Coordinates of C-alpha atoms in Angstrom, one line a residue:
M1 CA 102.5 -11.3 108.8
S2 CA 106.2 -11.0 109.4
L3 CA 107.5 -10.9 113.0
K4 CA 109.9 -8.1 111.7
T5 CA 108.7 -4.6 111.1
I6 CA 108.7 -3.0 107.7
H7 CA 111.5 -0.7 109.0
T8 CA 113.7 -3.6 110.0
L9 CA 113.1 -5.5 106.7
T10 CA 114.0 -2.3 104.8
E11 CA 117.2 -1.8 106.7
E12 CA 118.1 -5.5 106.1
A13 CA 117.2 -5.2 102.4
I14 CA 119.5 -2.2 102.0
S15 CA 122.3 -4.1 103.7
L16 CA 121.8 -7.0 101.4
L17 CA 121.9 -4.7 98.3
K18 CA 125.2 -3.4 99.5
S19 CA 126.6 -6.9 99.7
L20 CA 125.2 -7.8 96.3
I21 CA 126.9 -4.7 94.7
A22 CA 130.2 -5.8 96.2
T23 CA 129.8 -9.3 94.7
P24 CA 130.4 -9.6 91.0
S25 CA 127.5 -11.4 89.3
F26 CA 127.7 -11.2 85.5
S27 CA 125.1 -13.3 83.7
S28 CA 126.0 -17.0 84.2
E29 CA 128.5 -16.1 86.9
E30 CA 126.0 -15.4 89.8
E31 CA 127.2 -18.2 92.2
N32 CA 128.3 -15.8 94.9
T33 CA 125.3 -13.6 94.9
A34 CA 123.1 -16.7 95.0
K35 CA 124.8 -17.6 98.3
L36 CA 123.9 -14.1 99.7
I37 CA 120.3 -14.7 98.7
E38 CA 120.3 -18.1 100.3
A39 CA 121.6 -16.5 103.5
W40 CA 118.7 -14.1 103.5
F41 CA 116.2 -16.9 103.4
S42 CA 118.1 -19.0 106.0
N43 CA 118.4 -16.0 108.4
N44 CA 114.6 -15.5 108.1
N45 CA 113.9 -19.3 108.6
I46 CA 112.4 -19.6 105.1
P47 CA 113.0 -22.9 103.3
F48 CA 114.2 -22.4 99.8
K49 CA 115.2 -24.3 96.7
R50 CA 118.1 -23.7 94.3
E51 CA 118.8 -24.8 90.7
N52 CA 121.9 -23.4 89.0
N53 CA 121.9 -19.8 90.3
N54 CA 118.1 -19.4 90.7
I55 CA 116.7 -19.5 94.2
W56 CA 113.0 -19.7 95.0
A57 CA 110.7 -20.1 98.0
F58 CA 107.0 -20.5 98.8
N59 CA 105.0 -18.8 101.5
K60 CA 104.7 -20.8 104.7
H61 CA 101.1 -21.8 104.3
F62 CA 101.2 -22.7 100.6
A63 CA 98.0 -24.6 99.8
E64 CA 97.2 -26.8 96.8
G65 CA 94.3 -25.5 94.8
K66 CA 94.8 -21.8 95.5
P67 CA 96.0 -19.5 92.6
T68 CA 99.6 -18.5 92.7
L69 CA 101.2 -15.1 92.5
L70 CA 104.9 -14.9 91.4
L71 CA 107.3 -12.2 92.7
N72 CA 110.4 -12.1 90.6
S73 CA 113.5 -10.1 90.0
H74 CA 117.1 -11.0 88.9
H75 CA 120.5 -10.8 90.6
D76 CA 122.8 -10.9 87.5
T77 CA 124.3 -7.8 86.0
V78 CA 125.8 -6.6 82.8
K79 CA 129.5 -5.7 82.7
P80 CA 130.4 -2.2 83.9
N81 CA 130.0 0.6 81.4
Q82 CA 133.5 1.8 80.3
A83 CA 132.7 5.4 81.4
Y84 CA 132.6 4.4 85.2
T85 CA 134.4 6.8 87.4
L86 CA 133.6 4.9 90.6
D87 CA 134.5 1.4 91.6
P88 CA 131.4 -0.6 90.2
F89 CA 131.8 -3.2 93.0
E90 CA 132.0 -0.8 95.9
A91 CA 128.6 0.2 97.5
I92 CA 129.0 3.9 98.0
E93 CA 126.3 5.8 99.9
K94 CA 126.4 9.5 99.2
E95 CA 123.8 12.3 99.1
G96 CA 120.9 9.9 99.5
K97 CA 122.1 7.7 96.7
L98 CA 123.6 4.2 96.7
F99 CA 126.1 3.7 93.9
G100 CA 127.2 0.4 92.4
L101 CA 126.8 -2.0 89.6
G102 CA 123.3 -3.6 89.7
S103 CA 122.0 -1.1 92.3
N104 CA 119.3 0.1 90.0
D105 CA 119.0 -2.8 87.6
A106 CA 117.7 -4.7 89.4
G107 CA 119.2 -5.0 92.8
G108 CA 116.9 -2.4 94.4
C109 CA 113.9 -4.2 93.0
L110 CA 115.2 -7.7 94.0
V111 CA 115.8 -6.8 97.7
S112 CA 112.5 -4.9 97.9
L113 CA 110.6 -7.9 96.6
M114 CA 112.5 -10.2 99.0
A115 CA 111.6 -8.0 101.9
T116 CA 108.0 -7.9 100.7
F117 CA 107.9 -11.7 100.4
T118 CA 109.3 -12.1 103.9
Y119 CA 106.7 -9.7 105.2
F120 CA 103.9 -11.9 103.9
Y121 CA 105.7 -15.3 104.4
E122 CA 104.0 -16.1 107.8
A123 CA 100.5 -14.9 106.9
E124 CA 97.7 -17.4 107.2
N125 CA 94.6 -17.8 105.0
L126 CA 95.9 -15.8 102.1
P127 CA 93.7 -16.1 99.0
Y128 CA 96.8 -16.6 96.8
N129 CA 99.9 -18.7 97.3
I130 CA 103.1 -16.5 96.9
V131 CA 106.3 -17.7 95.3
M132 CA 109.5 -15.6 95.3
V133 CA 112.1 -16.3 92.6
A134 CA 115.5 -14.6 92.6
S135 CA 116.6 -15.4 89.0
A136 CA 119.8 -15.5 87.0
E137 CA 120.7 -14.8 83.4
E138 CA 118.1 -12.2 82.8
E139 CA 120.5 -9.8 81.2
S140 CA 121.7 -12.4 78.7
S141 CA 118.3 -14.1 78.2
G142 CA 120.2 -17.3 79.0
P143 CA 118.9 -20.8 79.2
N144 CA 119.4 -21.1 83.0
G145 CA 117.3 -18.2 84.1
L146 CA 113.7 -17.8 85.2
N147 CA 112.6 -19.8 82.1
S148 CA 114.4 -22.9 83.5
V149 CA 112.6 -22.6 86.9
L150 CA 109.0 -22.5 85.7
K151 CA 108.8 -26.3 85.4
H152 CA 109.3 -26.5 89.2
L153 CA 106.5 -24.1 90.0
P154 CA 102.7 -24.5 90.1
E155 CA 100.7 -22.9 87.4
L156 CA 101.1 -19.1 87.8
D157 CA 98.0 -16.9 87.7
C158 CA 99.7 -13.5 87.8
A159 CA 103.1 -12.0 88.5
I160 CA 105.0 -8.9 89.6
V161 CA 108.4 -8.7 87.8
G162 CA 110.8 -6.3 89.6
E163 CA 112.4 -3.8 87.2
P164 CA 113.0 -0.1 87.7
T165 CA 109.8 1.7 86.8
E166 CA 109.8 4.4 89.5
M167 CA 107.0 2.3 91.1
Q168 CA 104.7 3.1 88.2
L169 CA 102.7 0.3 86.6
A170 CA 104.1 -1.1 83.4
I171 CA 101.1 -3.1 82.3
A172 CA 102.6 -4.2 78.9
E173 CA 106.1 -4.8 77.6
K174 CA 107.3 -5.3 74.1
G175 CA 108.8 -8.6 73.0
L176 CA 112.0 -9.0 71.1
L177 CA 113.1 -10.7 67.9
V178 CA 116.7 -10.5 66.8
L179 CA 117.1 -11.4 63.1
D180 CA 120.1 -12.4 61.1
V181 CA 119.4 -11.5 57.5
T182 CA 121.7 -12.7 54.8
V183 CA 121.7 -11.1 51.3
T184 CA 123.6 -12.8 48.6
G185 CA 124.9 -11.8 45.2
T186 CA 127.5 -12.7 42.6
P187 CA 131.1 -12.4 43.9
G188 CA 133.8 -11.1 41.6
H189 CA 136.6 -8.6 40.9
A190 CA 135.7 -5.0 41.7
A191 CA 137.1 -3.9 38.3
H192 CA 134.5 -5.9 36.3
P193 CA 130.9 -5.1 35.6
N194 CA 128.4 -6.7 38.1
N195 CA 124.7 -6.2 38.2
D196 CA 124.2 -8.6 41.1
M197 CA 126.3 -7.3 44.0
A198 CA 125.2 -8.4 47.5
I199 CA 125.8 -5.0 49.1
Y200 CA 123.7 -3.2 46.5
N201 CA 121.0 -5.9 46.8
T202 CA 121.0 -5.1 50.5
F203 CA 119.8 -1.5 49.9
K204 CA 116.2 -2.7 49.0
V205 CA 116.1 -4.9 52.1
M206 CA 117.2 -2.1 54.4
E207 CA 114.6 0.2 52.8
W208 CA 111.9 -2.4 53.4
F209 CA 112.7 -2.5 57.1
R210 CA 112.7 1.3 57.3
E211 CA 109.4 1.7 55.4
Y212 CA 107.3 -1.2 56.3
T213 CA 104.5 -0.6 58.9
F214 CA 102.7 -3.3 60.8
E215 CA 98.9 -2.5 60.7
K216 CA 98.1 -3.2 64.3
V217 CA 99.1 -0.5 66.8
S218 CA 98.8 -1.3 70.5
E219 CA 97.0 1.1 72.7
V220 CA 99.7 0.8 75.4
L221 CA 102.8 -0.2 73.5
G222 CA 102.4 1.6 70.1
P223 CA 103.6 0.1 66.9
V224 CA 106.0 -2.8 66.2
K225 CA 109.4 -1.2 65.7
M226 CA 112.1 -2.6 63.4
T227 CA 115.7 -1.3 63.4
V228 CA 118.7 -2.4 61.4
T229 CA 121.5 -2.3 64.0
Q230 CA 124.5 -4.1 62.3
I231 CA 125.8 -4.6 58.8
N232 CA 128.8 -6.5 57.7
A233 CA 130.2 -7.4 54.2
G234 CA 133.5 -7.8 52.4
K235 CA 137.1 -8.4 53.5
Q236 CA 139.2 -6.8 50.7
H237 CA 138.8 -3.5 48.7
N238 CA 138.9 -5.1 45.2
V239 CA 136.7 -8.2 45.9
V240 CA 132.9 -8.0 45.5
P241 CA 131.6 -10.2 48.4
A242 CA 129.3 -13.1 48.0
E243 CA 127.0 -11.9 50.8
C244 CA 126.1 -9.0 53.1
N245 CA 124.8 -9.7 56.6
L246 CA 122.4 -7.6 58.6
V247 CA 121.2 -7.8 62.2
V248 CA 117.7 -6.4 62.8
D249 CA 116.2 -5.6 66.2
V250 CA 112.4 -6.0 66.2
R251 CA 110.4 -4.8 69.2
V252 CA 107.0 -6.6 69.1
N253 CA 103.8 -5.1 70.6
D254 CA 101.1 -7.1 72.2
C255 CA 98.9 -7.2 69.1
Y256 CA 101.2 -9.9 67.5
T257 CA 103.1 -13.0 68.4
N258 CA 106.8 -13.2 67.5
L259 CA 105.9 -15.9 65.0
E260 CA 103.3 -13.7 63.2
V261 CA 105.9 -10.9 62.9
L262 CA 108.5 -13.2 61.6
E263 CA 106.2 -14.7 59.0
T264 CA 105.3 -11.2 57.8
I265 CA 108.9 -10.2 57.5
K266 CA 109.8 -13.4 55.6
S267 CA 106.9 -12.9 53.2
G268 CA 108.0 -9.3 52.6
I269 CA 111.7 -9.9 51.8
E270 CA 112.7 -13.5 51.6
S271 CA 113.8 -14.8 48.2
D272 CA 116.5 -16.9 46.6
K273 CA 118.9 -14.1 47.5
V274 CA 117.5 -13.1 51.0
K275 CA 117.3 -15.4 54.0
V276 CA 116.0 -14.5 57.5
K277 CA 116.9 -16.4 60.6
P278 CA 115.7 -15.6 64.1
R279 CA 118.1 -16.0 67.0
S280 CA 115.2 -17.0 69.3
M281 CA 111.5 -17.0 69.4
H282 CA 110.6 -17.1 73.1
L283 CA 111.0 -13.4 74.1
N284 CA 107.4 -12.5 73.6
S285 CA 105.4 -9.4 74.5
S286 CA 103.5 -9.5 77.7
S287 CA 100.7 -7.6 79.4
I288 CA 98.1 -7.5 82.2
A289 CA 94.6 -6.1 81.9
K290 CA 94.0 -2.6 83.3
E291 CA 91.0 -4.1 85.1
H292 CA 93.1 -6.7 86.9
A293 CA 92.9 -6.4 90.7
L294 CA 96.7 -6.1 91.0
V295 CA 96.7 -3.1 88.6
Q296 CA 93.7 -1.5 90.3
A297 CA 95.4 -1.9 93.7
G298 CA 98.3 0.2 92.3
V299 CA 96.0 2.7 90.7
A300 CA 94.1 3.2 93.9
L301 CA 97.5 4.2 95.5
G302 CA 98.1 6.9 92.9
R303 CA 100.2 4.8 90.5
T304 CA 100.0 5.4 86.8
T305 CA 100.0 2.8 84.0
Y306 CA 102.2 2.7 80.9
G307 CA 103.7 0.5 78.3
S308 CA 107.4 -0.4 78.5
P309 CA 109.7 -0.7 75.5
T310 CA 112.4 -2.6 77.4
L311 CA 112.7 -6.4 77.8
S312 CA 112.6 -8.3 81.1
D313 CA 111.8 -11.8 82.5
Q314 CA 108.2 -11.1 81.7
S315 CA 109.0 -12.3 78.2
V316 CA 109.2 -16.0 79.4
L317 CA 105.9 -15.8 81.4
S318 CA 102.6 -17.0 80.0
C319 CA 100.5 -15.5 82.8
Q320 CA 99.4 -11.9 83.1
S321 CA 102.3 -10.0 84.6
L322 CA 103.0 -6.5 85.9
K323 CA 106.4 -4.8 85.7
L324 CA 106.9 -2.7 88.8
G325 CA 109.9 -1.6 90.9
P326 CA 111.9 1.2 92.5
G327 CA 114.6 3.0 90.4
L328 CA 114.7 4.6 87.0
S329 CA 115.1 2.6 83.8
L330 CA 117.3 5.3 82.2
R331 CA 120.0 4.6 84.9
S332 CA 120.2 0.9 83.9
H333 CA 123.5 -0.1 82.3
S334 CA 124.8 3.5 82.8
A335 CA 128.2 4.6 84.2
D336 CA 128.1 5.2 88.0
E337 CA 124.7 3.4 88.3
F338 CA 122.8 4.3 91.4
I339 CA 119.5 4.1 93.2
Y340 CA 118.1 6.5 95.8
I341 CA 117.9 4.9 99.3
N342 CA 114.4 6.5 99.6
E343 CA 113.4 4.7 96.4
I344 CA 114.0 1.4 98.1
K345 CA 112.1 2.5 101.2
E346 CA 109.2 3.7 99.1
G347 CA 109.4 0.6 97.0
I348 CA 109.0 -1.8 99.9
E349 CA 106.1 0.2 101.4
L350 CA 104.3 0.3 98.1
Y351 CA 104.8 -3.3 97.2
I352 CA 103.3 -4.2 100.6
K353 CA 100.4 -1.8 100.3
I354 CA 99.6 -3.0 96.7
L355 CA 99.8 -6.7 97.7
S356 CA 97.7 -6.1 100.9
Q357 CA 95.0 -4.3 98.9
F358 CA 95.1 -7.0 96.1
L359 CA 94.9 -9.9 98.6
N360 CA 92.1 -8.2 100.7
Y361 CA 90.1 -7.5 97.5
T362 CA 90.5 -11.1 96.4
T363 CA 89.4 -12.4 99.8
K364 CA 86.4 -10.0 99.8
T365 CA 85.4 -11.0 96.3
A366 CA 85.6 -14.7 97.2
E367 CA 83.5 -14.2 100.3
E368 CA 80.8 -12.3 98.3
A369 CA 80.8 -15.1 95.7
T370 CA 80.3 -17.7 98.5
L371 CA 77.4 -15.7 100.0
K372 CA 75.6 -15.5 96.6
Q373 CA 75.8 -19.3 96.2
Q374 CA 74.2 -19.9 99.7

């Protein structure tokens, strides 16, 4: 295990978080926070690799042939909410809270996982390899985020993705489809009769999205949810526009793939006057079995399981993954964002306890299997 105590790692993690807050790191602009993360690894004598603004490292005794556990969180942020009353780039500690942009989403999770990885870095004879990835472009689902790093990693068997969950176990997460829907009609002068107006044709399309229900309902994530979030048509009061454009937000449960949902939508509304185009297809739903040893390790420590409606880097992973981290999701992207200092302390302790229990269980299971074969 680490030569440093959990207390020392926690204090250093909090100090790193304060530096991250003070360093702007909007999606695709994370160069300087990447340098801070590099410094953490260097100061702890941990070799690392970097591509674009993603940094990753393997445990010291990484061994070919062992399964691999990924620890991941992101260091990019959204831009500050306009309702901020504090300086978003000043780490302000007050009344047990640490204020600042990215403190809750997902700086607290990131530094807690980095401390946890460092704690296990020196450990010998682990049943799993461990890889830590501090990723970029999570908030924008950009091309140079975690998805771009996966080709450099061994096959992943399971993962913990650090997002604010109050250290409860998000065992499933909805996927996302953003659709651009174009409804056409006959353009013309508003003063003349017209039975084929794009805006009126759109009414039926919007009604379909409001009324249609996907048959399969997830035990953890509930139903697929579709919401029309934007509508745009016309440029002049007396001109009937040729088309009306909708944007639809679709949250996909773990009973369907994004492709299955898209095909259902297209078969329901597409025609010579209605076209549906997805902005991307890779933000899939994700889950981990309740029976998985990683989940059971958390349950044994009093953690509860639930399904998350929000998106994270889990969407680009094909392995079973668990979303888990200090902080509260409702604080994310809010004005005067903060995380409690004690949440970070508890987060690091629980991460270490959950991983210790998971790794010990895996070792014990492997030993028992070996004995049976003898």
